[in-house]
XYZ file of C-alpha atoms in Angstrom:
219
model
C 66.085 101.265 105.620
C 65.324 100.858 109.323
C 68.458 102.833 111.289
C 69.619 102.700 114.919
C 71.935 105.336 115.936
C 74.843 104.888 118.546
C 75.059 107.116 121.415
C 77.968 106.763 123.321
C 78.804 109.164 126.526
C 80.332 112.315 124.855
C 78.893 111.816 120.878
C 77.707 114.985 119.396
C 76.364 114.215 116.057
C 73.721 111.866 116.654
C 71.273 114.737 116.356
C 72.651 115.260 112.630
C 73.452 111.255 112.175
C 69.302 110.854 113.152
C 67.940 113.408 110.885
C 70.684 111.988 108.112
C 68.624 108.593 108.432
C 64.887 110.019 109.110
C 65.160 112.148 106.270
C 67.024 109.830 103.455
C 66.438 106.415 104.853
C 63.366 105.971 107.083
C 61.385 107.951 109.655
C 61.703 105.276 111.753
C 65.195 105.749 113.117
C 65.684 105.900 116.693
C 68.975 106.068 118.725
C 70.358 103.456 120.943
C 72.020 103.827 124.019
C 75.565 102.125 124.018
C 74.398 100.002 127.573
C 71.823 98.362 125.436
C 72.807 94.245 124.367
C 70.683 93.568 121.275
C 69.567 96.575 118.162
C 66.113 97.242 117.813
C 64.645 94.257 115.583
C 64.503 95.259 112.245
C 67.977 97.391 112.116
C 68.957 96.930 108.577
C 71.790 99.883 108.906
C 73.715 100.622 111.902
C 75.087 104.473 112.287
C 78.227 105.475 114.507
C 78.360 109.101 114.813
C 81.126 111.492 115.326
C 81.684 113.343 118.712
C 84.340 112.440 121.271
C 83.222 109.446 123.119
C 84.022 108.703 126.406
C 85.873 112.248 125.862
C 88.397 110.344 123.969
C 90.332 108.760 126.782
C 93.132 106.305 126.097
C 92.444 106.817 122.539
C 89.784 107.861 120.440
C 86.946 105.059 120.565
C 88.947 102.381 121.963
C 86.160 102.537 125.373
C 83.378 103.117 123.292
C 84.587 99.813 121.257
C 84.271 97.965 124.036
C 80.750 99.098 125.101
C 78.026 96.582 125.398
C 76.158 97.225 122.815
C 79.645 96.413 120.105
C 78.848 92.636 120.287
C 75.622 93.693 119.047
C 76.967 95.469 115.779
C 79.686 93.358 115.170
C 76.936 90.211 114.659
C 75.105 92.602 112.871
C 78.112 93.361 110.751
C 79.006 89.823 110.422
C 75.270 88.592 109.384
C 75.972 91.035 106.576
C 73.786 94.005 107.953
C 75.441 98.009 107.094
C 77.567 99.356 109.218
C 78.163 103.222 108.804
C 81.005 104.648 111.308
C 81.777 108.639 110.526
C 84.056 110.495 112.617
C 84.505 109.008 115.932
C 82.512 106.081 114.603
C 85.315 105.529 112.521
C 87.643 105.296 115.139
C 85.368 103.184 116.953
C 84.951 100.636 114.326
C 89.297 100.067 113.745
C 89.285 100.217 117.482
C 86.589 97.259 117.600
C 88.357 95.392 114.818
C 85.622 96.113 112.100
C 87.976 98.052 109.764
C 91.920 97.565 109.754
C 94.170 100.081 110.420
C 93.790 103.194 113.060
C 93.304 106.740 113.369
C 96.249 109.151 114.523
C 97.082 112.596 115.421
C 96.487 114.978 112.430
C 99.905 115.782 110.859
C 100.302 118.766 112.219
C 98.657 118.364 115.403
C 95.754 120.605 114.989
C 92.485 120.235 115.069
C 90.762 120.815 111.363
C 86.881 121.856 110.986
C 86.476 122.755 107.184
C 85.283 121.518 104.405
C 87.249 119.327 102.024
C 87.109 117.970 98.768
C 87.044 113.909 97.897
C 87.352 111.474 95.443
C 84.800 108.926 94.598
C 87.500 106.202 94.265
C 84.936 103.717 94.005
C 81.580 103.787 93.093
C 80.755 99.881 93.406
C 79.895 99.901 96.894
C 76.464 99.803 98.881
C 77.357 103.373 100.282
C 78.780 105.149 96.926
C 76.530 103.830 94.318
C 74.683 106.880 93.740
C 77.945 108.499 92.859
C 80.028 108.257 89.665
C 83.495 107.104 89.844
C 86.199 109.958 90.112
C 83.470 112.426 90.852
C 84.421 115.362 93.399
C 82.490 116.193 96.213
C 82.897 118.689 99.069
C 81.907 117.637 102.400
C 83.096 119.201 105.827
C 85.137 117.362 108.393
C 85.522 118.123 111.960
C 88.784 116.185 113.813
C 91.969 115.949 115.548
C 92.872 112.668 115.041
C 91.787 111.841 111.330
C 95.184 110.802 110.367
C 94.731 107.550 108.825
C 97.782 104.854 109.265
C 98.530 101.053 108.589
C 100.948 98.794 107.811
C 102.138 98.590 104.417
C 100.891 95.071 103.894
C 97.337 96.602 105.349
C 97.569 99.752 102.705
C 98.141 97.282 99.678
C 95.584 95.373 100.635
C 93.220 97.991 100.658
C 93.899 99.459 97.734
C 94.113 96.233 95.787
C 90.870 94.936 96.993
C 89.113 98.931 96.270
C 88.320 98.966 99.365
C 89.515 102.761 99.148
C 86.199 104.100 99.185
C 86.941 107.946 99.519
C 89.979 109.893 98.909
C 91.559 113.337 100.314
C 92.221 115.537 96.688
C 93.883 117.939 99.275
C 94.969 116.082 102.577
C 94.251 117.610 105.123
C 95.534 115.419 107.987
C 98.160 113.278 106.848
C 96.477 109.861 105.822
C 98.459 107.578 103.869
C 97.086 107.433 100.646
C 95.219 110.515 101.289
C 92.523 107.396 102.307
C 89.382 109.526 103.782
C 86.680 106.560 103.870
C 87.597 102.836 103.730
C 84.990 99.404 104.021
C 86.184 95.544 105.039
C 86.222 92.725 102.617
C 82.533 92.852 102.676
C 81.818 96.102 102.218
C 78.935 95.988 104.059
C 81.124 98.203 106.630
C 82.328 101.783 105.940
C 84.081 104.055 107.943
C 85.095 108.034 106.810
C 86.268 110.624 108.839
C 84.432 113.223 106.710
C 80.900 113.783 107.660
C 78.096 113.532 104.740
C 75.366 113.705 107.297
C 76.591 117.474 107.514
C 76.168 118.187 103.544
C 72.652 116.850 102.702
C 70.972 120.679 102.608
C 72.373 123.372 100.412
C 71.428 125.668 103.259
C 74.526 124.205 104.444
C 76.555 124.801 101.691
C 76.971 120.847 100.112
C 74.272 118.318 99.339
C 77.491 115.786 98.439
C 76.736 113.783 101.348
C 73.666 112.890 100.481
C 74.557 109.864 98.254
C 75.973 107.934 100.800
C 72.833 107.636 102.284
C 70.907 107.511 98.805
C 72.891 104.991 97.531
C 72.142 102.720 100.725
C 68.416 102.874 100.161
C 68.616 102.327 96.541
C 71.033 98.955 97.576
């Protein structure tokens, strides 16, 4: 699955987000400057990694959402091509109108690097496939403003439609629902603050990431 990778001014996990998609998907992966218009031809799966973009002025990815190369992965998205937003590339895609809702403060207004455990809430999707449903898996997370919030009308409709991808078992930042990972109506777009690209190697203490991106190339 041919990958481009985001890079806005101030992301710093592209490095891990590339060698998520060179080593699961396809060697050919290459990053993408956010100035550029159009994704390299081919681009079946479009990666937004974490970091602090534009060093998260205003609010968390609402500049980077409005960098050129958006109307380039929004067509994408809307053709039907994968959208992958972890992190700050979640914040980026509810900032850009991709995904509903938005991402606050963490509840208790600290910033949380640790690991935490999910729930597969539902396996049916092009990026949890590989997993069974209710299965726990540990990834890490890395945030200050993973606290995710909508309206009431927004929450029901998520969780009517399963668009609840990925659930806190221990929330650690105050997200209604304990909702960690979410996609749109599609769900050909998914956004999760946790990071899987960081748990692929049990060097690193989780391989639970890696079937997000095994259950993309097995789509």
């Amino acid at each position: 699955m041919k990958t481009a990778v985001i890079q806005f001014p101030g992301s710093n996990c592209d490095a891990d987000a590339l060698h998520a998609a060179k080593l699961l998907l396809d060697d050919s992966a290459e990053f993408v400057w956010h100035t550029e218009t159009d994704l390299p031809e081919g681009t079946e799966l479009v990666f937004l990694p974490g970091g602090f973009s534009y060093g998260d002025h205003l609010r968390s990815g609402a500049i980077a959402a409005r960098s050129p190369i958006m109307n380039a992965v929004k067509a994408h998205a809307e053709a039907g091509g994968y959208v992958l937003g972890v992190c700050n590339g979640f914040q980026v895609l509810t900032e850009a109108g991709l995904l509903p809702g938005a991402l606050s403060r963490n509840r208790d207004i600290h910033f949380h690097c640790q690991s935490v455990h999910l729930r597969v809430e539902n396996n049916q999707t092009a990026f949890s496939r590989a997993y069974t449903q209710g299965q726990r898996i540990e990834i890490p997370i890395a945030h200050g403003e993973g606290n995710y919030y909508a309206s009431a009308a927004t929450i029901a409709e998520l969780e009517e439609g399963g668009r609840v991808v990925f659930r806190y078992a221990d929330n650690p930042n105050g997200s209604l629902n304990d909702i960690a990972g979410i996609v749109n109506k599609r769900g050909n777009v998914l956004g999760m603050m946790p990071h899987p690209e960081r748990a692929l190697e049990s060097l690193l203490g989780s391989e639970d990431g890696r079937g997000v991106f095994e259950s993309l190339k097995a789509k």
